Structures are given as structure tokens and as C-alpha cells.
């Protein structure tokens, strides 16, 4: 009995030795591809993270370039610096970034596209057979007029008023002080609605003078979109509405292209917004003498959240990101 048990134990030991050797050989054969897979997964994660960092830099550069362009500067002059300032790639890692800047249209209705390419070093180049990977990021910004704004004063000016035409025809450089008569001159787009200036009822109700006065002083708190049609109570603004508080301020007014009906049934088709510095207000005396003296000015209010329209530019510029990596519509 003892001899038989010993023989079985020796046989089992020999089989275990063979199995152990087989496992070692299999592990040795699998370790290289396993390491390669780990290396590839790691590199993909690193490249993706670096690409996201580069994309953030490109988006910031495109928005900054739009701000420069609307301000009259060369939009492409500082693109490389903007990308580097907003890109978190390690400058000491051997990663190099090259960029290009393309513009279409003009700085009132145009598009800027920024493209950046980088070579990012790979950690496991010896295993994957590649020392670096190329990454690309693009961002486009569209420039136009704001499609929506807040803090508007409840007075609308006709799109074909001679003063506004002088401003737009000058390319938004006219610094003259213009007189806007409250009484209609009969030549602008007011149609049958009396008055060049229209008191606008932004929220669609029959507002009291106190409500209108608060909008004059502080602006309408809600957002107003264009194009849109809003009701109003035109005619001649009375001295009960104190416009003197606007003197010395730069405020925004809606611009209308057409008007219909009379009195409380009046409607105004808003097409855009214009900014102006109020120089003087005369709301006493005869209706023909009541007027506002103002100087139109340019303004900028774009960011990545601001929508814009390509129509009816009156000197206020807006911009927003319209395409990332070629995905999006900028027209």
C-alpha cells in the first residue's frame, strides 16, 4: 500500500511541474501583447486629453480674435499667443503647436476660423512604435448683430430715418450729433403710425406711465429678439415721460422697419438695435419742437453664449462660436 501511494504522489508531482511550466510559458507569451494593449489604451487617453486642452485653447483664441476684429485690430495677429496662453500642453514636453487663421467677410458680418495642430509626445513609444501623435483642433466664430438683447429703452427709431442712414452709410464712423424730431416728418418708415419715435410696449400689455418711466430709466429687463413684431402706443411721447434722465447716458434702442395701425393697435416690426449717447432732450413746447439730440456709437457684446444675426447691422457687434471641428453652421 505504501509503495503504490508513493508512486501516485510522484506521478502527480511530475504533472504539476509540467502544468506550472506551461503556465509560465503562456504568461511569458501573453505579457508582451498585454503590455502593448495597456500602452495603447494609456496613449489614447493621453492624446484625447491633450486634444481637449488644445481645443480649449483654440476656442478661446477664436473668441479673442473676434473681439480684436470688431475693435478694428488684425484678428489673426495674436492668434498664436492666445492659443498658447489658453492651452495647457506642457511647453517643456517637446510638444509643438502651429496655428492658422482664416477670415471671410468683414468685421461686422464675417467669420473667423482658427486651426491648431500639435505633435504630442507618447509615453510608450518604445512599445507602440510611435514617438509622437498629431492632434488637430478647429473653432469658428461668426460675427454679426445681436439677435437678442436686454435693457432696451422703450423708444424705437425708424430704419430709414435720415440720421440712422447717415450713421450706417458712414460705416459706423459718423460722430455727428443728430436731431431726432418726435413729430413725424412723413418721409420715414412709420407708415400710418404718427411719430418718428414710437413708445414700445415690450411685454404686450397696456403699461402705465410709471412702467414706461422705469423702462426709460433702467431699460426693459426682459430679452427682446429680432426679427419680431411688438405692440406699441405711438404718437408723441408726452412730458409725463421724463427723458431728461437719459442725458449723458449711452443707451440702446430698437430699430423698426415697418409699422401698422394706429393708437393702442399699432404694431412695429423690429429688425435690430442701435446704441446712442443722448446729448440733449427737449420735451416741452410745441410738438414740432420736441426732439432728442444724440450721437450714435458702436458697441460690442459677444461671447460664446451670445447669438447673432447677419441682418440689419446698426453698429452693435455680437459673436459666438458657430462650429467646432467643422461641425456647425456659420452662415
PDB file of C-alpha atoms in Angstrom:
ATOM      1  CA  UNK A   1       0.000   0.000   0.000  1.00  0.00           C
ATOM      2  CA  UNK A   2       2.773   2.484   0.844  1.00  0.00           C
ATOM      3  CA  UNK A   3       4.694   1.819  -2.352  1.00  0.00           C
ATOM      4  CA  UNK A   4       1.604   2.408  -4.501  1.00  0.00           C
ATOM      5  CA  UNK A   5       0.808   5.715  -2.771  1.00  0.00           C
ATOM      6  CA  UNK A   6       4.357   6.897  -3.233  1.00  0.00           C
ATOM      7  CA  UNK A   7       4.216   6.110  -6.939  1.00  0.00           C
ATOM      8  CA  UNK A   8       0.969   8.098  -7.330  1.00  0.00           C
ATOM      9  CA  UNK A   9       2.431  11.081  -5.477  1.00  0.00           C
ATOM     10  CA  UNK A  10       5.483  11.116  -7.703  1.00  0.00           C
ATOM     11  CA  UNK A  11       3.320  10.959 -10.806  1.00  0.00           C
ATOM     12  CA  UNK A  12       1.142  13.830  -9.566  1.00  0.00           C
ATOM     13  CA  UNK A  13       4.208  15.917  -8.760  1.00  0.00           C
ATOM     14  CA  UNK A  14       5.574  15.424 -12.266  1.00  0.00           C
ATOM     15  CA  UNK A  15       2.197  16.545 -13.763  1.00  0.00           C
ATOM     16  CA  UNK A  16       2.104  19.645 -11.558  1.00  0.00           C
ATOM     17  CA  UNK A  17       5.593  20.533 -12.642  1.00  0.00           C
ATOM     18  CA  UNK A  18       4.571  20.249 -16.261  1.00  0.00           C
ATOM     19  CA  UNK A  19       1.451  22.435 -15.658  1.00  0.00           C
ATOM     20  CA  UNK A  20       3.464  25.078 -13.836  1.00  0.00           C
ATOM     21  CA  UNK A  21       5.924  25.246 -16.677  1.00  0.00           C
ATOM     22  CA  UNK A  22       3.106  25.582 -19.201  1.00  0.00           C
ATOM     23  CA  UNK A  23       1.556  28.482 -17.284  1.00  0.00           C
ATOM     24  CA  UNK A  24       4.910  30.244 -17.106  1.00  0.00           C
ATOM     25  CA  UNK A  25       5.406  29.860 -20.845  1.00  0.00           C
ATOM     26  CA  UNK A  26       1.878  31.116 -21.590  1.00  0.00           C
ATOM     27  CA  UNK A  27       2.327  34.094 -19.261  1.00  0.00           C
ATOM     28  CA  UNK A  28       5.600  34.940 -20.969  1.00  0.00           C
ATOM     29  CA  UNK A  29       3.893  34.769 -24.357  1.00  0.00           C
ATOM     30  CA  UNK A  30       0.935  36.944 -23.250  1.00  0.00           C
ATOM     31  CA  UNK A  31       2.772  39.607 -21.269  1.00  0.00           C
ATOM     32  CA  UNK A  32       4.050  41.451 -24.342  1.00  0.00           C
ATOM     33  CA  UNK A  33       0.655  41.887 -26.078  1.00  0.00           C
ATOM     34  CA  UNK A  34      -0.960  42.709 -22.713  1.00  0.00           C
ATOM     35  CA  UNK A  35       1.588  45.433 -22.124  1.00  0.00           C
ATOM     36  CA  UNK A  36       1.040  46.680 -25.666  1.00  0.00           C
ATOM     37  CA  UNK A  37      -2.726  46.889 -25.084  1.00  0.00           C
ATOM     38  CA  UNK A  38      -2.220  48.763 -21.814  1.00  0.00           C
ATOM     39  CA  UNK A  39       0.201  51.106 -23.564  1.00  0.00           C
ATOM     40  CA  UNK A  40      -2.221  51.792 -26.418  1.00  0.00           C
ATOM     41  CA  UNK A  41      -5.118  52.465 -24.052  1.00  0.00           C
ATOM     42  CA  UNK A  42      -2.949  54.787 -21.993  1.00  0.00           C
ATOM     43  CA  UNK A  43      -1.697  56.640 -25.059  1.00  0.00           C
ATOM     44  CA  UNK A  44      -5.214  57.065 -26.430  1.00  0.00           C
ATOM     45  CA  UNK A  45      -6.271  58.626 -23.128  1.00  0.00           C
ATOM     46  CA  UNK A  46      -3.272  60.942 -23.107  1.00  0.00           C
ATOM     47  CA  UNK A  47      -3.836  62.025 -26.723  1.00  0.00           C
ATOM     48  CA  UNK A  48      -7.543  62.626 -26.086  1.00  0.00           C
ATOM     49  CA  UNK A  49      -6.810  64.727 -23.002  1.00  0.00           C
ATOM     50  CA  UNK A  50      -4.215  66.776 -24.877  1.00  0.00           C
ATOM     51  CA  UNK A  51      -6.597  67.277 -27.766  1.00  0.00           C
ATOM     52  CA  UNK A  52      -9.276  68.608 -25.402  1.00  0.00           C
ATOM     53  CA  UNK A  53      -6.725  71.003 -23.951  1.00  0.00           C
ATOM     54  CA  UNK A  54      -5.767  72.166 -27.428  1.00  0.00           C
ATOM     55  CA  UNK A  55      -9.444  72.565 -28.359  1.00  0.00           C
ATOM     56  CA  UNK A  56      -9.999  74.812 -25.349  1.00  0.00           C
ATOM     57  CA  UNK A  57      -7.072  76.965 -26.428  1.00  0.00           C
ATOM     58  CA  UNK A  58      -8.386  77.227 -29.986  1.00  0.00           C
ATOM     59  CA  UNK A  59     -11.883  78.216 -28.838  1.00  0.00           C
ATOM     60  CA  UNK A  60     -10.503  80.918 -26.550  1.00  0.00           C
ATOM     61  CA  UNK A  61      -8.253  82.169 -29.370  1.00  0.00           C
ATOM     62  CA  UNK A  62     -11.167  82.362 -31.833  1.00  0.00           C
ATOM     63  CA  UNK A  63     -13.288  84.388 -29.404  1.00  0.00           C
ATOM     64  CA  UNK A  64     -10.372  86.715 -28.645  1.00  0.00           C
ATOM     65  CA  UNK A  65      -9.693  87.154 -32.375  1.00  0.00           C
ATOM     66  CA  UNK A  66     -13.341  88.121 -32.925  1.00  0.00           C
ATOM     67  CA  UNK A  67     -13.077  90.697 -30.157  1.00  0.00           C
ATOM     68  CA  UNK A  68      -9.954  92.133 -31.807  1.00  0.00           C
ATOM     69  CA  UNK A  69     -11.549  92.196 -35.248  1.00  0.00           C
ATOM     70  CA  UNK A  70     -14.701  94.013 -34.142  1.00  0.00           C
ATOM     71  CA  UNK A  71     -12.460  96.510 -32.389  1.00  0.00           C
ATOM     72  CA  UNK A  72     -10.624  97.283 -35.637  1.00  0.00           C
ATOM     73  CA  UNK A  73      -7.469  95.233 -35.000  1.00  0.00           C
ATOM     74  CA  UNK A  74      -5.966  92.456 -37.108  1.00  0.00           C
ATOM     75  CA  UNK A  75      -7.802  89.344 -35.897  1.00  0.00           C
ATOM     76  CA  UNK A  76      -5.007  86.958 -36.823  1.00  0.00           C
ATOM     77  CA  UNK A  77      -2.061  88.885 -35.365  1.00  0.00           C
ATOM     78  CA  UNK A  78      -2.143  87.386 -31.864  1.00  0.00           C
ATOM     79  CA  UNK A  79      -3.740  84.001 -32.510  1.00  0.00           C
ATOM     80  CA  UNK A  80      -0.612  82.009 -31.660  1.00  0.00           C
ATOM     81  CA  UNK A  81      -0.217  83.841 -28.380  1.00  0.00           C
ATOM     82  CA  UNK A  82      -3.875  83.364 -27.497  1.00  0.00           C
ATOM     83  CA  UNK A  83      -3.644  79.621 -28.123  1.00  0.00           C
ATOM     84  CA  UNK A  84      -0.508  79.260 -26.046  1.00  0.00           C
ATOM     85  CA  UNK A  85      -1.981  81.336 -23.227  1.00  0.00           C
ATOM     86  CA  UNK A  86      -5.105  79.178 -23.037  1.00  0.00           C
ATOM     87  CA  UNK A  87      -3.547  75.817 -23.913  1.00  0.00           C
ATOM     88  CA  UNK A  88      -2.330  73.684 -21.016  1.00  0.00           C
ATOM     89  CA  UNK A  89       0.043  71.496 -23.030  1.00  0.00           C
ATOM     90  CA  UNK A  90       3.409  71.358 -21.297  1.00  0.00           C
ATOM     91  CA  UNK A  91       5.800  73.592 -23.274  1.00  0.00           C
ATOM     92  CA  UNK A  92       8.759  71.588 -21.915  1.00  0.00           C
ATOM     93  CA  UNK A  93       7.465  68.251 -23.141  1.00  0.00           C
ATOM     94  CA  UNK A  94       8.561  68.750 -26.712  1.00  0.00           C
ATOM     95  CA  UNK A  95       5.003  69.317 -27.899  1.00  0.00           C
ATOM     96  CA  UNK A  96       4.909  71.939 -30.646  1.00  0.00           C
ATOM     97  CA  UNK A  97       1.816  73.852 -31.748  1.00  0.00           C
ATOM     98  CA  UNK A  98       1.291  75.511 -35.121  1.00  0.00           C
ATOM     99  CA  UNK A  99      -1.803  77.535 -35.982  1.00  0.00           C
ATOM    100  CA  UNK A 100      -3.595  79.145 -38.894  1.00  0.00           C
ATOM    101  CA  UNK A 101      -6.224  81.867 -39.062  1.00  0.00           C
ATOM    102  CA  UNK A 102      -8.760  82.300 -41.870  1.00  0.00           C
ATOM    103  CA  UNK A 103     -11.284  85.131 -42.182  1.00  0.00           C
ATOM    104  CA  UNK A 104     -14.247  85.634 -44.504  1.00  0.00           C
ATOM    105  CA  UNK A 105     -16.481  88.680 -44.850  1.00  0.00           C
ATOM    106  CA  UNK A 106     -15.804  91.772 -42.754  1.00  0.00           C
ATOM    107  CA  UNK A 107     -15.669  92.656 -39.099  1.00  0.00           C
ATOM    108  CA  UNK A 108     -19.406  93.390 -38.990  1.00  0.00           C
ATOM    109  CA  UNK A 109     -20.623  90.288 -40.806  1.00  0.00           C
ATOM    110  CA  UNK A 110     -17.810  87.783 -41.039  1.00  0.00           C
ATOM    111  CA  UNK A 111     -16.350  84.512 -39.820  1.00  0.00           C
ATOM    112  CA  UNK A 112     -13.018  83.632 -38.230  1.00  0.00           C
ATOM    113  CA  UNK A 113     -11.720  80.056 -38.275  1.00  0.00           C
ATOM    114  CA  UNK A 114      -8.747  79.056 -36.138  1.00  0.00           C
ATOM    115  CA  UNK A 115      -6.958  75.749 -36.678  1.00  0.00           C
ATOM    116  CA  UNK A 116      -4.175  74.412 -34.474  1.00  0.00           C
ATOM    117  CA  UNK A 117      -2.006  71.342 -34.953  1.00  0.00           C
ATOM    118  CA  UNK A 118       0.286  69.808 -32.356  1.00  0.00           C
ATOM    119  CA  UNK A 119       2.683  66.894 -32.011  1.00  0.00           C
ATOM    120  CA  UNK A 120       2.250  65.377 -28.586  1.00  0.00           C
ATOM    121  CA  UNK A 121       4.902  63.016 -27.246  1.00  0.00           C
ATOM    122  CA  UNK A 122       3.857  59.430 -26.489  1.00  0.00           C
ATOM    123  CA  UNK A 123       4.841  57.788 -23.203  1.00  0.00           C
ATOM    124  CA  UNK A 124       5.210  54.237 -24.506  1.00  0.00           C
ATOM    125  CA  UNK A 125       6.803  54.979 -27.841  1.00  0.00           C
ATOM    126  CA  UNK A 126       9.164  52.033 -27.480  1.00  0.00           C
ATOM    127  CA  UNK A 127       6.252  49.592 -27.246  1.00  0.00           C
ATOM    128  CA  UNK A 128       3.833  51.148 -29.745  1.00  0.00           C
ATOM    129  CA  UNK A 129       6.494  52.068 -32.267  1.00  0.00           C
ATOM    130  CA  UNK A 130       5.453  55.750 -32.363  1.00  0.00           C
ATOM    131  CA  UNK A 131       7.215  58.561 -30.555  1.00  0.00           C
ATOM    132  CA  UNK A 132       4.532  61.218 -31.166  1.00  0.00           C
ATOM    133  CA  UNK A 133       0.948  61.644 -32.330  1.00  0.00           C
ATOM    134  CA  UNK A 134      -0.548  64.510 -34.303  1.00  0.00           C
ATOM    135  CA  UNK A 135      -3.654  66.253 -32.956  1.00  0.00           C
ATOM    136  CA  UNK A 136      -5.786  68.932 -34.620  1.00  0.00           C
ATOM    137  CA  UNK A 137      -8.430  71.292 -33.266  1.00  0.00           C
ATOM    138  CA  UNK A 138     -10.534  73.923 -35.033  1.00  0.00           C
ATOM    139  CA  UNK A 139     -13.060  76.546 -33.967  1.00  0.00           C
ATOM    140  CA  UNK A 140     -15.075  79.090 -35.951  1.00  0.00           C
ATOM    141  CA  UNK A 141     -16.697  82.278 -34.685  1.00  0.00           C
ATOM    142  CA  UNK A 142     -19.435  84.148 -36.562  1.00  0.00           C
ATOM    143  CA  UNK A 143     -19.751  87.911 -36.217  1.00  0.00           C
ATOM    144  CA  UNK A 144     -22.963  89.833 -36.787  1.00  0.00           C
ATOM    145  CA  UNK A 145     -25.618  91.821 -34.976  1.00  0.00           C
ATOM    146  CA  UNK A 146     -27.104  90.620 -31.698  1.00  0.00           C
ATOM    147  CA  UNK A 147     -30.247  88.591 -32.261  1.00  0.00           C
ATOM    148  CA  UNK A 148     -31.411  89.413 -28.749  1.00  0.00           C
ATOM    149  CA  UNK A 149     -30.622  91.960 -26.077  1.00  0.00           C
ATOM    150  CA  UNK A 150     -31.871  93.363 -22.788  1.00  0.00           C
ATOM    151  CA  UNK A 151     -32.091  96.802 -21.160  1.00  0.00           C
ATOM    152  CA  UNK A 152     -33.652  98.429 -24.228  1.00  0.00           C
ATOM    153  CA  UNK A 153     -35.303 101.804 -23.864  1.00  0.00           C
ATOM    154  CA  UNK A 154     -38.976 101.796 -24.922  1.00  0.00           C
ATOM    155  CA  UNK A 155     -38.412 104.132 -27.878  1.00  0.00           C
ATOM    156  CA  UNK A 156     -37.956 102.793 -31.391  1.00  0.00           C
ATOM    157  CA  UNK A 157     -36.381 104.618 -34.303  1.00  0.00           C
ATOM    158  CA  UNK A 158     -37.230 104.042 -37.942  1.00  0.00           C
ATOM    159  CA  UNK A 159     -34.649 102.152 -40.001  1.00  0.00           C
ATOM    160  CA  UNK A 160     -34.815 104.749 -42.785  1.00  0.00           C
ATOM    161  CA  UNK A 161     -34.612 107.813 -40.586  1.00  0.00           C
ATOM    162  CA  UNK A 162     -32.063 110.205 -42.167  1.00  0.00           C
ATOM    163  CA  UNK A 163     -29.949 110.271 -39.011  1.00  0.00           C
ATOM    164  CA  UNK A 164     -29.726 106.478 -38.852  1.00  0.00           C
ATOM    165  CA  UNK A 165     -28.981 106.263 -42.572  1.00  0.00           C
ATOM    166  CA  UNK A 166     -26.146 108.773 -42.160  1.00  0.00           C
ATOM    167  CA  UNK A 167     -24.743 106.565 -39.403  1.00  0.00           C
ATOM    168  CA  UNK A 168     -24.928 103.303 -41.338  1.00  0.00           C
ATOM    169  CA  UNK A 169     -23.731 104.848 -44.615  1.00  0.00           C
ATOM    170  CA  UNK A 170     -20.643 106.198 -42.859  1.00  0.00           C
ATOM    171  CA  UNK A 171     -19.623 102.689 -41.903  1.00  0.00           C
ATOM    172  CA  UNK A 172     -20.468 103.494 -38.277  1.00  0.00           C
ATOM    173  CA  UNK A 173     -17.847 106.247 -38.082  1.00  0.00           C
ATOM    174  CA  UNK A 174     -20.105 109.326 -38.136  1.00  0.00           C
ATOM    175  CA  UNK A 175     -19.624 111.231 -34.879  1.00  0.00           C
ATOM    176  CA  UNK A 176     -22.128 113.988 -35.631  1.00  0.00           C
ATOM    177  CA  UNK A 177     -24.853 114.932 -33.205  1.00  0.00           C
ATOM    178  CA  UNK A 178     -28.203 114.232 -34.863  1.00  0.00           C
ATOM    179  CA  UNK A 179     -31.557 115.717 -34.029  1.00  0.00           C
ATOM    180  CA  UNK A 180     -34.422 113.239 -33.880  1.00  0.00           C
ATOM    181  CA  UNK A 181     -37.747 115.056 -34.014  1.00  0.00           C
ATOM    182  CA  UNK A 182     -40.532 113.418 -32.083  1.00  0.00           C
ATOM    183  CA  UNK A 183     -43.098 114.596 -34.615  1.00  0.00           C
ATOM    184  CA  UNK A 184     -43.093 112.571 -37.839  1.00  0.00           C
ATOM    185  CA  UNK A 185     -41.506 114.129 -40.883  1.00  0.00           C
ATOM    186  CA  UNK A 186     -43.708 111.994 -43.132  1.00  0.00           C
ATOM    187  CA  UNK A 187     -40.767 110.539 -45.069  1.00  0.00           C
ATOM    188  CA  UNK A 188     -39.644 107.575 -42.983  1.00  0.00           C
ATOM    189  CA  UNK A 189     -40.999 104.076 -42.410  1.00  0.00           C
ATOM    190  CA  UNK A 190     -43.586 104.990 -39.809  1.00  0.00           C
ATOM    191  CA  UNK A 191     -46.322 104.469 -42.390  1.00  0.00           C
ATOM    192  CA  UNK A 192     -49.681 105.471 -40.980  1.00  0.00           C
ATOM    193  CA  UNK A 193     -48.378 105.478 -37.424  1.00  0.00           C
ATOM    194  CA  UNK A 194     -47.701 109.057 -36.329  1.00  0.00           C
ATOM    195  CA  UNK A 195     -44.327 109.895 -34.882  1.00  0.00           C
ATOM    196  CA  UNK A 196     -40.741 109.058 -35.794  1.00  0.00           C
ATOM    197  CA  UNK A 197     -40.278 107.791 -32.277  1.00  0.00           C
ATOM    198  CA  UNK A 198     -42.589 105.044 -31.093  1.00  0.00           C
ATOM    199  CA  UNK A 199     -43.286 104.166 -27.497  1.00  0.00           C
ATOM    200  CA  UNK A 200     -42.840 100.384 -27.462  1.00  0.00           C
ATOM    201  CA  UNK A 201     -44.858  98.078 -25.245  1.00  0.00           C
ATOM    202  CA  UNK A 202     -42.336  95.254 -24.907  1.00  0.00           C
ATOM    203  CA  UNK A 203     -44.399  92.917 -22.764  1.00  0.00           C
ATOM    204  CA  UNK A 204     -47.622  93.205 -24.730  1.00  0.00           C
ATOM    205  CA  UNK A 205     -49.753  94.919 -22.093  1.00  0.00           C
ATOM    206  CA  UNK A 206     -51.210  98.372 -21.683  1.00  0.00           C
ATOM    207  CA  UNK A 207     -48.487  99.680 -19.425  1.00  0.00           C
ATOM    208  CA  UNK A 208     -48.843 102.686 -17.207  1.00  0.00           C
ATOM    209  CA  UNK A 209     -46.658 105.773 -17.479  1.00  0.00           C
ATOM    210  CA  UNK A 210     -44.875 104.595 -14.334  1.00  0.00           C
ATOM    211  CA  UNK A 211     -43.884 101.347 -16.068  1.00  0.00           C
ATOM    212  CA  UNK A 212     -42.724 103.190 -19.171  1.00  0.00           C
ATOM    213  CA  UNK A 213     -40.751 105.572 -16.986  1.00  0.00           C
ATOM    214  CA  UNK A 214     -38.967 102.681 -15.295  1.00  0.00           C
ATOM    215  CA  UNK A 215     -38.042 101.305 -18.712  1.00  0.00           C
ATOM    216  CA  UNK A 216     -36.723 104.734 -19.745  1.00  0.00           C
ATOM    217  CA  UNK A 217     -34.500 104.962 -16.681  1.00  0.00           C
ATOM    218  CA  UNK A 218     -33.317 101.383 -16.296  1.00  0.00           C
ATOM    219  CA  UNK A 219     -34.199  99.725 -19.589  1.00  0.00           C
ATOM    220  CA  UNK A 220     -36.649  96.902 -20.214  1.00  0.00           C
ATOM    221  CA  UNK A 221     -35.443  93.954 -18.082  1.00  0.00           C
ATOM    222  CA  UNK A 222     -36.588  91.216 -20.439  1.00  0.00           C
ATOM    223  CA  UNK A 223     -34.885  89.978 -23.606  1.00  0.00           C
ATOM    224  CA  UNK A 224     -36.113  91.361 -26.937  1.00  0.00           C
ATOM    225  CA  UNK A 225     -35.484  89.319 -30.091  1.00  0.00           C
ATOM    226  CA  UNK A 226     -35.176  90.359 -33.712  1.00  0.00           C
ATOM    227  CA  UNK A 227     -36.833  89.989 -36.048  1.00  0.00           C
ATOM    228  CA  UNK A 228     -40.045  90.322 -34.086  1.00  0.00           C
ATOM    229  CA  UNK A 229     -43.273  92.290 -34.033  1.00  0.00           C
ATOM    230  CA  UNK A 230     -44.174  94.190 -30.878  1.00  0.00           C
ATOM    231  CA  UNK A 231     -47.162  96.345 -29.947  1.00  0.00           C
ATOM    232  CA  UNK A 232     -46.858  99.959 -29.034  1.00  0.00           C
ATOM    233  CA  UNK A 233     -48.638 103.165 -28.218  1.00  0.00           C
ATOM    234  CA  UNK A 234     -47.127 105.635 -30.673  1.00  0.00           C
ATOM    235  CA  UNK A 235     -47.919 109.247 -31.122  1.00  0.00           C
ATOM    236  CA  UNK A 236     -45.918 111.901 -29.377  1.00  0.00           C
ATOM    237  CA  UNK A 237     -44.307 110.993 -26.025  1.00  0.00           C
ATOM    238  CA  UNK A 238     -45.664 113.449 -23.508  1.00  0.00           C
ATOM    239  CA  UNK A 239     -43.699 115.413 -20.897  1.00  0.00           C
ATOM    240  CA  UNK A 240     -45.194 112.951 -18.393  1.00  0.00           C
ATOM    241  CA  UNK A 241     -42.431 110.571 -19.532  1.00  0.00           C
ATOM    242  CA  UNK A 242     -39.197 112.103 -18.240  1.00  0.00           C
ATOM    243  CA  UNK A 243     -36.472 111.529 -20.828  1.00  0.00           C
ATOM    244  CA  UNK A 244     -34.077 114.020 -19.235  1.00  0.00           C
ATOM    245  CA  UNK A 245     -32.642 111.205 -17.131  1.00  0.00           C
ATOM    246  CA  UNK A 246     -31.081 109.800 -20.307  1.00  0.00           C
ATOM    247  CA  UNK A 247     -28.895 112.859 -20.967  1.00  0.00           C
ATOM    248  CA  UNK A 248     -25.243 111.889 -20.834  1.00  0.00           C
ATOM    249  CA  UNK A 249     -26.006 108.160 -20.975  1.00  0.00           C
ATOM    250  CA  UNK A 250     -25.309 105.675 -23.727  1.00  0.00           C
ATOM    251  CA  UNK A 251     -28.371 103.502 -24.234  1.00  0.00           C
ATOM    252  CA  UNK A 252     -29.814 101.071 -26.768  1.00  0.00           C
ATOM    253  CA  UNK A 253     -32.953 101.491 -28.830  1.00  0.00           C
ATOM    254  CA  UNK A 254     -34.816  99.023 -31.044  1.00  0.00           C
ATOM    255  CA  UNK A 255     -34.968  99.802 -34.751  1.00  0.00           C
ATOM    256  CA  UNK A 256     -38.163  99.147 -36.730  1.00  0.00           C
ATOM    257  CA  UNK A 257     -38.546  98.672 -40.475  1.00  0.00           C
ATOM    258  CA  UNK A 258     -42.326  98.975 -40.734  1.00  0.00           C
ATOM    259  CA  UNK A 259     -45.333  99.946 -38.644  1.00  0.00           C
ATOM    260  CA  UNK A 260     -49.048  99.361 -38.933  1.00  0.00           C
ATOM    261  CA  UNK A 261     -52.298 100.638 -37.434  1.00  0.00           C
ATOM    262  CA  UNK A 262     -52.827 103.484 -35.001  1.00  0.00           C
ATOM    263  CA  UNK A 263     -53.068 104.097 -31.293  1.00  0.00           C
ATOM    264  CA  UNK A 264     -53.055 101.096 -28.984  1.00  0.00           C
ATOM    265  CA  UNK A 265     -53.414  98.784 -32.007  1.00  0.00           C
ATOM    266  CA  UNK A 266     -50.084  99.838 -33.500  1.00  0.00           C
ATOM    267  CA  UNK A 267     -47.510  97.170 -34.333  1.00  0.00           C
ATOM    268  CA  UNK A 268     -43.811  97.597 -35.075  1.00  0.00           C
ATOM    269  CA  UNK A 269     -41.555  95.192 -36.948  1.00  0.00           C
ATOM    270  CA  UNK A 270     -38.233  95.250 -35.118  1.00  0.00           C
ATOM    271  CA  UNK A 271     -35.147  94.460 -37.186  1.00  0.00           C
ATOM    272  CA  UNK A 272     -32.199  95.365 -34.971  1.00  0.00           C
ATOM    273  CA  UNK A 273     -30.706  97.512 -32.248  1.00  0.00           C
ATOM    274  CA  UNK A 274     -28.693 100.729 -32.193  1.00  0.00           C
ATOM    275  CA  UNK A 275     -26.691 102.384 -29.421  1.00  0.00           C
ATOM    276  CA  UNK A 276     -26.547 106.130 -28.916  1.00  0.00           C
ATOM    277  CA  UNK A 277     -25.234 108.713 -26.498  1.00  0.00           C
ATOM    278  CA  UNK A 278     -28.025 111.087 -25.514  1.00  0.00           C
ATOM    279  CA  UNK A 279     -26.727 114.653 -25.742  1.00  0.00           C
ATOM    280  CA  UNK A 280     -29.916 116.648 -25.074  1.00  0.00           C
ATOM    281  CA  UNK A 281     -33.668 116.198 -24.668  1.00  0.00           C
ATOM    282  CA  UNK A 282     -36.363 118.786 -25.372  1.00  0.00           C
ATOM    283  CA  UNK A 283     -39.864 117.601 -24.481  1.00  0.00           C
ATOM    284  CA  UNK A 284     -41.566 120.920 -23.770  1.00  0.00           C
ATOM    285  CA  UNK A 285     -43.176 123.489 -26.018  1.00  0.00           C
ATOM    286  CA  UNK A 286     -44.923 122.679 -29.278  1.00  0.00           C
ATOM    287  CA  UNK A 287     -44.918 119.155 -30.672  1.00  0.00           C
ATOM    288  CA  UNK A 288     -42.823 120.262 -33.648  1.00  0.00           C
ATOM    289  CA  UNK A 289     -40.078 121.430 -31.279  1.00  0.00           C
ATOM    290  CA  UNK A 290     -39.796 118.254 -29.188  1.00  0.00           C
ATOM    291  CA  UNK A 291     -36.728 116.267 -30.039  1.00  0.00           C
ATOM    292  CA  UNK A 292     -33.704 114.288 -28.880  1.00  0.00           C
ATOM    293  CA  UNK A 293     -30.115 115.129 -29.775  1.00  0.00           C
ATOM    294  CA  UNK A 294     -27.924 112.057 -29.938  1.00  0.00           C
ATOM    295  CA  UNK A 295     -24.683 110.646 -31.238  1.00  0.00           C
ATOM    296  CA  UNK A 296     -24.685 107.055 -32.478  1.00  0.00           C
ATOM    297  CA  UNK A 297     -21.889 104.827 -31.156  1.00  0.00           C
ATOM    298  CA  UNK A 298     -20.560 101.317 -31.761  1.00  0.00           C
ATOM    299  CA  UNK A 299     -20.687  98.616 -29.133  1.00  0.00           C
ATOM    300  CA  UNK A 300     -19.516  95.011 -28.730  1.00  0.00           C
ATOM    301  CA  UNK A 301     -21.144  92.354 -26.629  1.00  0.00           C
ATOM    302  CA  UNK A 302     -20.171  88.930 -27.947  1.00  0.00           C
ATOM    303  CA  UNK A 303     -19.211  85.776 -26.156  1.00  0.00           C
ATOM    304  CA  UNK A 304     -19.721  82.066 -26.623  1.00  0.00           C
ATOM    305  CA  UNK A 305     -23.324  82.324 -25.412  1.00  0.00           C
ATOM    306  CA  UNK A 306     -24.463  85.320 -27.470  1.00  0.00           C
ATOM    307  CA  UNK A 307     -26.484  84.553 -30.573  1.00  0.00           C
ATOM    308  CA  UNK A 308     -26.247  86.800 -33.565  1.00  0.00           C
ATOM    309  CA  UNK A 309     -27.902  87.559 -36.886  1.00  0.00           C
ATOM    310  CA  UNK A 310     -26.361  88.526 -40.233  1.00  0.00           C
ATOM    311  CA  UNK A 311     -29.122  91.041 -40.973  1.00  0.00           C
ATOM    312  CA  UNK A 312     -29.565  94.734 -40.157  1.00  0.00           C
ATOM    313  CA  UNK A 313     -26.257  95.844 -38.720  1.00  0.00           C
ATOM    314  CA  UNK A 314     -26.545  99.174 -36.907  1.00  0.00           C
ATOM    315  CA  UNK A 315     -23.160  99.257 -35.211  1.00  0.00           C
ATOM    316  CA  UNK A 316     -23.568  96.751 -32.376  1.00  0.00           C
ATOM    317  CA  UNK A 317     -21.403  93.689 -32.939  1.00  0.00           C
ATOM    318  CA  UNK A 318     -22.024  90.273 -31.486  1.00  0.00           C
ATOM    319  CA  UNK A 319     -20.200  86.989 -31.973  1.00  0.00           C
ATOM    320  CA  UNK A 320     -20.398  83.391 -30.877  1.00  0.00           C
ATOM    321  CA  UNK A 321     -18.820  80.016 -31.553  1.00  0.00           C
ATOM    322  CA  UNK A 322     -20.616  78.591 -34.569  1.00  0.00           C
ATOM    323  CA  UNK A 323     -18.553  75.489 -35.447  1.00  0.00           C
ATOM    324  CA  UNK A 324     -16.157  73.137 -33.651  1.00  0.00           C
ATOM    325  CA  UNK A 325     -14.027  70.744 -35.658  1.00  0.00           C
ATOM    326  CA  UNK A 326     -16.050  71.699 -38.716  1.00  0.00           C
ATOM    327  CA  UNK A 327     -19.358  70.723 -37.113  1.00  0.00           C
ATOM    328  CA  UNK A 328     -21.815  73.583 -37.048  1.00  0.00           C
ATOM    329  CA  UNK A 329     -23.314  76.281 -39.266  1.00  0.00           C
ATOM    330  CA  UNK A 330     -21.693  79.691 -39.534  1.00  0.00           C
ATOM    331  CA  UNK A 331     -23.679  81.140 -42.431  1.00  0.00           C
TER     332      UNK A 331
END
